[in-house]
Short mmCIF file of C-alpha atoms in Angstrom, two decimals:
data_model
loop_
_atom_site.label_atom_id
_atom_site.label_comp_id
_atom_site.label_asym_id
_atom_site.label_seq_id
_atom_site.Cartn_x
_atom_site.Cartn_y
_atom_site.Cartn_z
CA MET A 497 2.39 -4.76 -13.93
CA GLU A 498 0.66 -7.97 -14.87
CA ALA A 499 -3.13 -7.97 -14.39
CA GLY A 500 -3.16 -10.94 -11.99
CA LEU A 501 -0.62 -9.33 -9.68
CA ARG A 502 -2.47 -6.00 -9.72
CA GLU A 503 -5.68 -7.87 -8.82
CA LYS A 504 -3.95 -9.55 -5.84
CA ILE A 505 -2.59 -6.20 -4.65
CA GLU A 506 -6.00 -4.52 -4.93
CA PHE A 507 -7.59 -7.43 -3.05
CA ALA A 508 -5.03 -7.07 -0.24
CA LEU A 509 -5.60 -3.30 -0.12
CA ASP A 510 -9.36 -3.87 0.03
CA THR A 511 -8.86 -5.74 3.33
CA ILE A 512 -7.54 -2.59 5.00
CA ARG A 513 -9.41 0.12 3.06
CA PRO A 514 -12.39 0.14 5.48
CA TYR A 515 -10.03 1.13 8.30
CA LEU A 516 -8.41 3.86 6.22
CA GLU A 517 -11.78 5.13 5.00
CA ALA A 518 -13.12 5.24 8.57
CA ASP A 519 -10.49 7.92 9.25
CA GLY A 520 -11.11 9.76 5.96
CA GLY A 521 -8.23 8.22 4.03
CA ASN A 522 -7.47 5.73 1.28
CA VAL A 523 -4.58 4.32 -0.73
CA ARG A 524 -3.85 4.12 -4.46
CA ILE A 525 -1.34 1.99 -6.40
CA VAL A 526 1.20 4.15 -8.22
CA GLU A 527 3.70 1.59 -9.52
CA LEU A 528 5.30 -1.80 -8.99
CA THR A 529 9.00 -1.58 -9.80
CA ASP A 530 11.06 -4.29 -11.49
CA ASP A 531 12.57 -5.22 -8.12
CA LEU A 532 9.03 -5.69 -6.69
CA VAL A 533 8.80 -2.51 -4.62
CA LEU A 534 5.19 -1.38 -4.52
CA LYS A 535 4.77 2.39 -4.64
CA ILE A 536 1.50 3.74 -3.34
CA GLU A 537 -0.08 7.09 -2.62
CA MET A 538 -1.67 7.68 0.76
CA MET A 539 -4.77 9.76 0.06
CA GLY A 540 -7.17 11.95 2.03
CA ASN A 541 -6.39 12.20 5.74
CA CYS A 542 -3.81 9.42 5.36
CA GLY A 543 -1.62 11.78 3.33
CA SER A 544 -1.27 14.28 6.18
CA CYS A 545 -1.78 12.24 9.35
CA PRO A 546 1.23 12.04 11.69
CA MET A 547 0.53 8.30 12.11
CA SER A 548 0.68 7.61 8.34
CA THR A 549 4.15 6.08 8.50
CA MET A 550 2.96 3.60 11.11
CA THR A 551 -0.20 2.91 9.08
CA LEU A 552 1.95 2.29 6.02
CA LYS A 553 4.29 -0.18 7.74
CA ALA A 554 1.97 -1.94 10.21
CA GLY A 555 -1.17 -1.87 8.08
CA VAL A 556 -0.62 -1.50 4.37
CA GLU A 557 2.77 -3.21 3.99
CA GLU A 558 1.75 -6.03 6.34
CA ALA A 559 -1.44 -6.75 4.36
CA ILE A 560 0.39 -6.64 1.02
CA LYS A 561 3.30 -8.86 2.08
CA ARG A 562 0.95 -11.38 3.72
CA ALA A 563 -1.02 -11.69 0.46
CA ILE A 564 1.91 -11.36 -1.96
CA PRO A 565 5.16 -12.39 -0.22
CA GLU A 566 7.26 -11.68 -3.32
CA ILE A 567 6.71 -7.93 -2.83
CA THR A 568 9.92 -6.75 -1.18
CA ARG A 569 8.79 -3.40 0.19
CA VAL A 570 5.92 -0.91 0.14
CA GLU A 571 6.71 2.80 -0.13
CA ALA A 572 4.41 5.80 -0.09
CA VAL A 573 5.43 8.32 -2.72
CA ASN A 574 3.86 11.22 -0.82
CA LEU A 575 5.12 10.61 2.73
CA THR A 576 8.39 11.87 4.09
CA VAL A 577 9.91 9.72 6.79
CA ALA A 578 11.53 11.74 9.55
#
């Protein structure tokens, strides 16, 4: 992943990190695929919270796509969607 793109992603994540941290969670970049799918790891309480899928879609993915529209999707590598 190019440094400038990683910086933009981290900046976008930093806008929502305070909300995640307030609930004992966080998020970490795992990989950006060639087809611009961002893979992240939900950490701390975010990894086990029943609302994590909603947090991922409505919070994390929304912030990322608003800042970097070319990202096609955001997936959490450690969440299973029911």
